[in-house]
Tab-separated table of C-alpha atoms in Angstrom:
chain	number	residue	atom	x	y	z
A	114	MET	CA	-0.171	0.302	0.010
A	115	ASN	CA	1.114	3.093	-0.916
A	116	LEU	CA	1.680	5.721	1.774
A	117	TRP	CA	1.830	9.718	1.173
A	118	ASN	CA	4.219	11.677	2.981
A	119	LYS	CA	5.297	14.771	2.242
A	120	ASN	CA	8.072	14.993	4.185
A	121	GLN	CA	10.075	11.586	3.016
A	122	ASP	CA	9.384	12.891	-0.215
A	123	LYS	CA	10.591	15.897	0.147
A	124	VAL	CA	13.980	13.635	1.924
A	125	TYR	CA	14.079	11.566	-1.591
A	126	TYR	CA	14.123	14.335	-3.285
A	127	ILE	CA	16.767	16.696	-1.938
A	128	SER	CA	18.966	12.943	-2.572
A	129	ALA	CA	17.917	11.908	-5.329
A	130	PHE	CA	18.440	15.888	-6.218
A	131	PHE	CA	22.585	15.439	-4.905
A	132	GLY	CA	23.234	11.918	-6.587
A	133	LEU	CA	21.676	13.865	-9.526
A	134	VAL	CA	24.330	16.370	-9.861
A	135	ALA	CA	26.862	13.756	-9.015
A	136	GLY	CA	26.450	11.729	-11.564
A	137	ASN	CA	26.129	14.629	-13.728
A	138	MET	CA	29.244	16.109	-13.193
A	139	PHE	CA	31.205	12.528	-13.009
A	140	ASN	CA	29.819	12.300	-16.942
A	141	TYR	CA	31.124	16.178	-17.868
A	142	SER	CA	34.146	15.180	-16.039
A	143	ILE	CA	35.374	12.295	-17.193
A	144	VAL	CA	34.909	13.352	-20.514
A	145	ILE	CA	37.053	16.287	-20.857
A	146	PHE	CA	39.676	14.760	-18.434
A	147	SER	CA	39.638	11.596	-21.376
A	148	HIS	CA	40.134	14.433	-24.036
A	149	SER	CA	43.169	15.769	-21.177
A	150	LEU	CA	44.680	12.740	-21.307
A	151	ALA	CA	44.635	11.742	-25.207
A	152	ASP	CA	44.777	14.106	-28.110
A	153	ASN	CA	41.944	12.474	-30.086
A	154	GLU	CA	37.826	12.261	-29.102
A	155	SER	CA	38.044	8.353	-29.814
A	156	PHE	CA	39.352	7.310	-26.024
A	157	ALA	CA	36.831	9.971	-24.729
A	158	SER	CA	34.074	8.638	-26.750
A	159	GLN	CA	35.286	4.466	-25.848
A	160	VAL	CA	35.098	5.804	-21.681
A	161	PHE	CA	31.765	7.622	-22.665
A	162	PHE	CA	30.208	4.705	-23.978
A	163	LEU	CA	31.945	2.089	-21.641
A	164	ALA	CA	30.296	4.656	-19.000
A	165	TYR	CA	26.615	3.260	-19.677
A	166	LEU	CA	28.045	-0.015	-21.758
A	167	PRO	CA	26.533	-1.541	-18.398
A	168	PHE	CA	22.730	-0.876	-19.060
A	169	LEU	CA	23.241	-3.152	-21.676
A	170	PHE	CA	23.982	-6.819	-19.366
A	171	PHE	CA	22.055	-4.944	-16.212
A	172	SER	CA	19.222	-2.720	-16.398
A	173	PHE	CA	16.712	-6.380	-16.923
A	174	ARG	CA	18.528	-7.644	-13.890
A	175	ALA	CA	18.224	-3.670	-12.053
A	176	GLY	CA	14.740	-4.557	-12.819
A	177	TYR	CA	13.637	-8.024	-11.103
A	178	TYR	CA	15.695	-6.840	-8.340
A	179	LEU	CA	13.912	-3.116	-7.691
A	180	ASP	CA	10.452	-4.829	-8.373
A	181	LYS	CA	11.895	-7.611	-5.947
A	182	PHE	CA	13.793	-5.776	-2.673
A	183	PRO	CA	13.087	-2.937	-1.125
A	184	ARG	CA	14.031	-0.189	-3.422
A	185	LYS	CA	15.323	2.192	-1.275
A	186	TRP	CA	18.434	-0.109	-0.029
A	187	VAL	CA	19.318	-1.250	-3.710
A	188	ILE	CA	19.684	2.342	-4.794
A	189	ALA	CA	21.644	3.124	-1.478
A	190	LEU	CA	23.932	-0.518	-2.406
A	191	SER	CA	23.822	0.899	-6.147
A	192	GLN	CA	25.393	4.813	-4.875
A	193	LEU	CA	28.016	3.312	-2.978
A	194	LEU	CA	30.000	1.666	-6.176
A	195	THR	CA	28.876	5.372	-7.690
A	196	PHE	CA	31.059	7.207	-4.860
A	197	SER	CA	33.990	4.481	-5.550
A	198	SER	CA	34.057	4.714	-9.018
A	199	SER	CA	34.531	8.530	-8.713
A	200	PHE	CA	35.690	9.131	-5.104
A	201	ILE	CA	39.289	6.227	-6.410
A	202	PRO	CA	39.913	6.957	-9.929
A	203	GLY	CA	40.369	11.046	-9.426
A	204	LEU	CA	42.721	10.230	-6.081
A	205	LEU	CA	45.114	8.150	-7.925
A	206	ALA	CA	44.707	11.163	-10.526
A	207	TYR	CA	45.725	13.204	-7.189
A	208	ASN	CA	48.759	11.123	-6.738
A	209	GLY	CA	49.775	11.550	-10.721
A	210	ILE	CA	48.862	7.869	-10.525
A	211	LEU	CA	47.012	7.829	-13.252
A	212	ASP	CA	48.293	9.972	-16.285
A	213	SER	CA	47.777	10.316	-19.983
A	214	GLY	CA	50.698	6.884	-19.417
A	215	ASN	CA	48.159	4.530	-18.660
A	216	LYS	CA	44.417	5.985	-18.875
A	217	GLU	CA	42.941	2.678	-19.945
A	218	ILE	CA	42.804	3.176	-15.977
A	219	LEU	CA	39.349	4.833	-16.608
A	220	TYR	CA	37.630	2.414	-18.491
A	221	ILE	CA	38.049	0.681	-15.273
A	222	PHE	CA	35.965	2.892	-12.545
A	223	ALA	CA	33.617	4.361	-16.705
A	224	LEU	CA	32.165	0.328	-16.395
A	225	THR	CA	32.083	-0.051	-12.805
A	226	ASN	CA	29.989	3.779	-12.319
A	227	GLY	CA	27.889	2.502	-15.237
A	228	LEU	CA	27.015	-0.332	-12.727
A	229	GLY	CA	25.795	1.078	-10.140
A	230	LEU	CA	23.797	3.829	-12.326
A	231	SER	CA	22.599	0.389	-13.932
A	232	PHE	CA	20.163	0.245	-10.882
A	233	THR	CA	20.141	3.572	-9.416
A	234	MET	CA	18.733	5.656	-13.092
A	235	PRO	CA	15.688	3.421	-12.908
A	236	GLY	CA	14.907	2.810	-9.216
A	237	ARG	CA	15.052	6.765	-9.144
A	238	PHE	CA	11.455	7.114	-10.797
A	239	ALA	CA	10.357	3.062	-9.906
A	240	ILE	CA	10.657	4.363	-5.671
A	241	LEU	CA	8.134	7.351	-6.658
A	242	GLY	CA	5.760	3.858	-6.444
A	243	ASP	CA	6.522	3.538	-2.674
A	244	ILE	CA	5.844	7.677	-2.062
A	245	VAL	CA	3.697	8.786	-4.123
A	246	PRO	CA	0.217	7.615	-4.440
A	247	GLN	CA	-0.678	6.007	-8.047
A	248	ASP	CA	-2.815	9.620	-8.924
A	249	LYS	CA	0.307	11.603	-8.343
A	250	ILE	CA	2.363	9.746	-10.224
A	251	SER	CA	2.942	10.912	-13.310
A	252	LYS	CA	3.129	14.621	-11.689
A	253	ALA	CA	5.813	13.863	-9.784
A	254	THR	CA	7.215	11.763	-12.684
A	255	VAL	CA	7.602	15.620	-14.045
A	256	PHE	CA	8.990	17.225	-10.846
A	257	LEU	CA	12.302	13.849	-10.400
A	258	ASN	CA	12.304	14.654	-14.435
A	259	VAL	CA	12.468	18.534	-14.362
A	260	MET	CA	15.634	17.445	-11.057
A	261	ILE	CA	17.419	15.567	-13.151
A	262	LEU	CA	17.822	17.941	-15.977
A	263	LEU	CA	18.884	20.702	-13.080
A	264	GLY	CA	21.406	18.359	-12.659
A	265	PHE	CA	22.478	18.233	-15.820
A	266	ALA	CA	22.418	21.667	-15.968
A	267	ILE	CA	24.395	23.189	-12.839
A	268	ALA	CA	26.721	19.954	-13.391
A	269	PRO	CA	29.278	20.740	-15.689
A	270	ILE	CA	29.234	25.165	-14.085
A	271	ILE	CA	30.102	23.412	-11.358
A	272	ALA	CA	32.381	21.152	-12.369
A	273	GLY	CA	34.032	23.806	-14.294
A	274	THR	CA	33.986	26.702	-11.688
A	275	ILE	CA	36.281	23.287	-9.327
A	276	ARG	CA	38.715	22.469	-12.700
A	277	GLU	CA	39.375	26.457	-13.291
A	278	SER	CA	41.833	26.068	-10.068
A	279	TYR	CA	41.468	22.654	-9.253
A	280	SER	CA	42.786	19.095	-10.640
A	281	TYR	CA	40.996	16.680	-12.696
A	282	GLY	CA	41.815	13.848	-8.935
A	283	THR	CA	39.688	17.444	-6.742
A	284	LEU	CA	37.190	17.711	-9.698
A	285	LEU	CA	36.186	13.562	-9.073
A	286	MET	CA	36.657	13.066	-6.197
A	287	THR	CA	34.395	16.142	-4.723
A	288	THR	CA	31.890	14.523	-7.598
A	289	GLY	CA	32.201	10.822	-4.983
A	290	LEU	CA	32.105	12.596	-2.082
A	291	ILE	CA	27.915	14.575	-3.812
A	292	TYR	CA	27.352	11.135	-4.166
A	293	LEU	CA	28.179	9.766	-0.603
A	294	THR	CA	26.021	12.338	0.645
A	295	SER	CA	22.950	11.401	-1.817
A	296	THR	CA	23.040	8.087	0.480
A	297	LEU	CA	23.384	9.258	3.460
A	298	ILE	CA	20.255	10.990	3.398
A	299	LEU	CA	18.673	8.793	1.158
A	300	LEU	CA	18.944	6.541	4.389
A	301	THR	CA	16.908	8.944	6.404
A	302	VAL	CA	13.984	7.862	4.090
A	303	TYR	CA	11.572	6.515	5.863
A	304	ILE	CA	9.898	4.296	3.398
A	305	PRO	CA	7.254	0.495	5.124
A	306	PHE	CA	8.131	-2.282	4.507
A	307	GLU	CA	6.020	-4.174	1.821
A	308	LYS	CA	6.322	-8.100	2.029
A	309	LYS	CA	6.679	-8.741	-1.826
A	310	HIS	CA	4.422	-12.759	-1.475
A	311	ASN	CA	4.716	-14.910	-5.007
A	312	HIS	CA	7.447	-13.047	-6.800
A	313	PRO	CA	8.175	-14.726	-10.256
A	314	HIS	CA	11.594	-15.916	-10.995
A	315	ARG	CA	14.218	-13.394	-12.662
A	316	LYS	CA	13.259	-15.197	-16.476
A	317	GLN	CA	9.059	-15.057	-15.880
A	318	ALA	CA	9.374	-11.262	-13.987
A	319	PHE	CA	11.101	-10.473	-17.450
A	320	GLN	CA	9.008	-13.110	-19.791
A	321	GLU	CA	5.276	-10.458	-17.987
A	322	SER	CA	7.273	-6.933	-17.555
A	323	LEU	CA	8.018	-8.027	-21.914
A	324	GLU	CA	4.647	-8.936	-22.357
A	325	PHE	CA	2.896	-6.217	-20.170
A	326	ILE	CA	4.985	-4.278	-23.190
A	327	LYS	CA	4.056	-5.367	-25.946
A	328	ASP	CA	0.281	-5.428	-25.501
A	329	LYS	CA	0.792	-1.616	-24.082
A	330	ARG	CA	0.927	0.080	-26.910
A	331	ILE	CA	1.544	3.067	-25.978
A	332	VAL	CA	4.461	2.429	-23.892
A	333	ARG	CA	6.037	0.636	-26.147
A	334	GLU	CA	5.383	4.006	-29.139
A	335	ALA	CA	6.826	5.758	-25.856
A	336	LEU	CA	10.012	3.259	-25.900
A	337	VAL	CA	10.857	4.139	-30.088
A	338	ALA	CA	10.210	7.815	-29.622
A	339	MET	CA	12.879	7.725	-26.599
A	340	PHE	CA	15.785	5.724	-28.772
A	341	LEU	CA	14.718	8.623	-31.807
A	342	GLY	CA	15.481	11.645	-29.531
A	343	MET	CA	19.060	10.164	-27.408
A	344	MET	CA	19.932	9.454	-30.440
A	345	ILE	CA	21.491	13.192	-30.386
A	346	VAL	CA	22.904	13.193	-26.840
A	347	GLY	CA	25.761	11.189	-27.599
A	348	PRO	CA	27.184	13.552	-29.763
A	349	VAL	CA	26.610	16.264	-27.758
A	350	GLN	CA	27.790	15.280	-24.991
A	351	VAL	CA	30.952	14.083	-26.593
A	352	LEU	CA	31.815	16.825	-29.576
A	353	VAL	CA	29.934	19.624	-27.987
A	354	PRO	CA	32.513	20.096	-25.423
A	355	GLU	CA	35.667	19.615	-27.097
A	356	PHE	CA	34.211	21.472	-29.855
A	357	GLY	CA	34.388	24.940	-27.306
A	358	LYS	CA	38.084	23.969	-26.671
A	359	LYS	CA	39.270	23.130	-30.093
A	360	VAL	CA	37.378	25.232	-32.729
A	361	LEU	CA	35.539	28.324	-30.053
A	362	GLU	CA	39.001	28.004	-27.433
A	363	LEU	CA	36.647	28.265	-25.151
A	364	SER	CA	38.792	27.943	-21.436
A	365	GLU	CA	37.110	24.879	-18.290
A	366	SER	CA	34.779	27.340	-17.049
A	367	GLN	CA	33.571	28.636	-20.431
A	368	ARG	CA	33.080	25.426	-21.702
A	369	GLY	CA	31.228	24.599	-18.367
A	370	VAL	CA	28.487	27.235	-18.565
A	371	MET	CA	29.121	26.514	-22.765
A	372	MET	CA	27.279	23.105	-21.341
A	373	GLY	CA	25.193	25.175	-18.600
A	374	LEU	CA	22.890	26.937	-21.087
A	375	LEU	CA	22.636	23.333	-23.067
A	376	GLY	CA	21.463	22.481	-19.689
A	377	ILE	CA	19.447	25.225	-18.754
A	378	GLY	CA	17.838	24.641	-21.977
A	379	LEU	CA	16.809	21.069	-20.493
A	380	LEU	CA	15.004	22.291	-17.327
A	381	SER	CA	13.173	25.349	-18.838
A	382	GLY	CA	11.810	22.391	-21.869
A	383	SER	CA	11.143	20.175	-18.946
A	384	ILE	CA	9.641	22.662	-16.689
A	385	GLY	CA	7.189	24.300	-19.405
A	386	SER	CA	5.965	20.708	-20.780
A	387	THR	CA	3.960	20.919	-17.640
A	388	TRP	CA	2.287	24.263	-19.097
A	389	LEU	CA	2.234	22.464	-22.776
A	390	SER	CA	0.540	19.262	-21.341
A	391	SER	CA	-2.703	20.977	-20.973
A	392	ARG	CA	-2.218	22.884	-23.945
A	393	SER	CA	-1.421	20.574	-26.392
A	394	GLY	CA	-1.645	17.306	-26.911
A	395	ARG	CA	1.912	15.148	-25.403
A	396	GLY	CA	2.560	13.046	-28.088
A	397	ALA	CA	2.718	15.688	-30.609
A	398	PHE	CA	4.842	17.788	-28.957
A	399	VAL	CA	7.689	14.958	-28.784
A	400	MET	CA	7.871	13.756	-32.558
A	401	LEU	CA	8.445	17.443	-33.237
A	402	ALA	CA	10.486	17.903	-30.795
A	403	ILE	CA	12.643	14.750	-32.115
A	404	LEU	CA	13.506	17.505	-35.574
A	405	ALA	CA	13.112	21.114	-33.259
A	406	SER	CA	16.448	19.385	-31.773
A	407	GLY	CA	17.430	17.978	-34.944
A	408	VAL	CA	17.786	21.294	-36.606
A	409	PHE	CA	18.957	23.106	-33.779
A	410	VAL	CA	22.247	20.697	-33.465
A	411	ALA	CA	22.879	20.541	-37.159
A	412	MET	CA	23.337	24.153	-36.620
A	413	VAL	CA	25.842	24.137	-34.240
A	414	GLY	CA	28.121	22.920	-36.367
A	415	ILE	CA	27.595	25.501	-39.440
A	416	ASN	CA	27.284	28.431	-37.533
A	417	GLN	CA	30.632	28.522	-35.546
A	418	ASP	CA	30.227	31.789	-33.421
A	419	PHE	CA	29.480	32.217	-29.158
A	420	GLY	CA	26.535	32.945	-28.647
A	421	PHE	CA	24.462	31.619	-32.043
A	422	VAL	CA	26.540	28.327	-30.901
A	423	VAL	CA	25.202	28.487	-27.860
A	424	SER	CA	21.287	29.884	-28.794
A	425	TYR	CA	21.480	26.554	-30.836
A	426	LEU	CA	22.178	25.101	-27.432
A	427	TYR	CA	20.026	25.770	-25.884
A	428	PHE	CA	17.406	25.983	-27.877
A	429	GLY	CA	17.897	22.435	-28.844
A	430	GLY	CA	17.546	21.161	-24.820
A	431	LEU	CA	14.076	22.749	-24.293
A	432	PHE	CA	12.850	21.411	-26.841
A	433	LEU	CA	15.284	17.657	-25.336
A	434	GLY	CA	13.773	18.571	-22.097
A	435	ALA	CA	10.089	18.638	-23.333
A	436	LEU	CA	10.435	15.106	-24.725
A	437	THR	CA	12.369	13.905	-21.820
A	438	SER	CA	9.478	14.932	-19.308
A	439	PHE	CA	6.254	13.754	-21.460
A	440	LEU	CA	7.986	10.146	-22.920
A	441	PRO	CA	9.016	8.645	-18.613
A	442	SER	CA	5.503	10.671	-17.494
A	443	ILE	CA	3.651	8.560	-20.207
A	444	ILE	CA	4.613	5.054	-18.819
A	445	GLN	CA	4.407	5.496	-15.803
A	446	GLU	CA	1.189	6.565	-15.786
A	447	SER	CA	0.699	3.204	-18.314
A	448	THR	CA	2.421	1.165	-15.724
A	449	PRO	CA	1.311	-1.189	-12.928
A	450	ASN	CA	2.993	-0.275	-9.687
A	451	GLN	CA	4.102	-4.083	-8.933
A	452	LEU	CA	5.915	-3.878	-12.895
A	453	ARG	CA	7.438	-0.547	-12.454
A	454	GLY	CA	10.630	-1.491	-11.072
A	455	ARG	CA	10.867	-3.931	-14.887
A	456	VAL	CA	9.798	-1.782	-16.460
A	457	MET	CA	11.496	1.772	-16.083
A	458	SER	CA	14.410	-0.191	-16.883
A	459	PHE	CA	13.239	-0.599	-20.073
A	460	PHE	CA	13.319	3.279	-19.890
A	461	SER	CA	16.923	3.748	-18.187
A	462	LEU	CA	18.130	1.062	-20.934
A	463	ILE	CA	17.505	3.279	-24.182
A	464	PHE	CA	17.918	6.279	-22.009
A	465	LEU	CA	21.543	6.523	-20.639
A	466	LEU	CA	22.512	3.329	-23.508
A	467	THR	CA	21.487	5.379	-27.137
A	468	PRO	CA	23.852	8.926	-25.720
A	469	ALA	CA	26.397	7.050	-25.335
A	470	VAL	CA	26.376	3.789	-28.521
A	471	SER	CA	25.668	7.606	-30.383
A	472	GLY	CA	28.255	8.925	-28.984
A	473	LEU	CA	30.045	6.219	-30.161
A	474	ILE	CA	29.497	6.148	-33.153
A	475	TYR	CA	29.434	9.570	-33.726
A	476	GLY	CA	33.154	9.933	-31.910
A	477	GLY	CA	34.522	7.517	-34.127
A	478	LEU	CA	32.802	9.409	-37.332
A	479	THR	CA	35.701	12.703	-36.278
A	480	HIS	CA	38.543	10.185	-38.152
A	481	ILE	CA	36.760	10.848	-41.529
A	482	PHE	CA	35.122	13.876	-40.950
A	483	SER	CA	36.109	17.219	-39.297
A	484	LEU	CA	34.466	17.648	-35.247
A	485	THR	CA	32.017	20.501	-36.793
A	486	MET	CA	30.231	18.356	-39.597
A	487	THR	CA	30.074	15.743	-37.861
A	488	ILE	CA	27.531	17.426	-35.514
A	489	SER	CA	25.741	18.606	-38.091
A	490	ILE	CA	25.304	14.771	-39.474
A	491	ALA	CA	24.338	13.895	-35.576
A	492	GLY	CA	22.256	16.801	-36.198
A	493	GLY	CA	20.559	15.970	-40.007
A	494	VAL	CA	20.220	12.194	-38.661
A	495	THR	CA	17.694	13.284	-35.854
A	496	ILE	CA	15.911	14.854	-38.680
A	497	LEU	CA	15.789	12.096	-40.597
A	498	LEU	CA	14.520	9.839	-37.005
A	499	GLY	CA	12.207	12.824	-36.246
A	500	ILE	CA	10.193	12.217	-39.366
A	501	PHE	CA	10.218	8.639	-39.213
A	502	GLY	CA	9.030	8.811	-34.739
A	503	LEU	CA	5.879	11.166	-37.223
A	504	MET	CA	4.976	8.304	-39.659
A	505	ALA	CA	5.227	5.034	-37.422
A	506	LEU	CA	4.304	6.183	-33.992
A	507	LYS	CA	0.226	7.245	-34.826
A	508	ASP	CA	-0.782	5.879	-31.078
A	509	LEU	CA	2.166	7.986	-29.663
A	510	ARG	CA	1.191	11.089	-31.684
A	511	THR	CA	-2.132	11.396	-30.199
A	512	TYR	CA	-2.059	10.378	-27.163
A	513	ARG	CA	-2.684	13.739	-25.032
């Protein structure tokens, strides 16, 4: 039985916010750190990809555990792993042990951080079913997504500010301590224990969630749309920071501000989605948002004036922010609580692994095309994907 407790709800949101800031700081920091260790985009794109590879192998297991065991403890234990995945390489770098000569060590910590996130990402959404009543789950999901994007917005600014004055080692250790703070706050959240009777075997549980997605067409189409929309995120996260350094010749703090404006666009889109949802169909806007984000990112590679670039990133983020708010809320409100962990593991797999794969692909393309051309190609491909979604996802297109 779900219990609505405003105080515990607020404490959970504070914990989630710290964890989301730390996660986004890690993703940004490990990319710019990788660029500093190797003079090519491939190494950074490989590290970025490995940071999300565990989602491919552990997302469904994570969903199973989140539906079988107390979700708070699954998240807490997973965040201890992400804490060590950031703090330990930071400590090694701070003491000069991790450098360009043995940069491949980063592969290990990227993988272990990804393993922890495989559980925490779907867990942050699924645990809402234990904290808020079903009729408030959509609103709570949108609010959580606002915090996700707020974390994305401020994380590069915080990371860039720290890096301006301190080493990469200090930056990574600070990130780890923020993870730890999130975990300690989470442990204070009271969630009544509910014994889960007759929980199916893992294979049966996976089949049960898969059958639900097959039968629930709106959930299936929302997951496809998430894949289409997330394809642009990888090249933005991997290539745009280096674009800021090599093409725009920005300082560390300026690069952080540039990526922060993208995050502010994401946040604005997420907040604005609550206004849009009462005035237009969510599904139709999702389709248009994929197209628009592709247009604005393509323009980043065409126009290399700093003012225009940050404007394009902001507006591209604006549409992506609305998209990433609408889709999980549609999935959450269409999914019963006993399946929520498993279904949201599908969402998390797509939400995080797709940018990793696209970042790896477009990072490899920089060996063939220039950095600016590759960014424009990524935008063009997203435009085509948006057109495909507009034609193929009929139920989602008419969903309100």
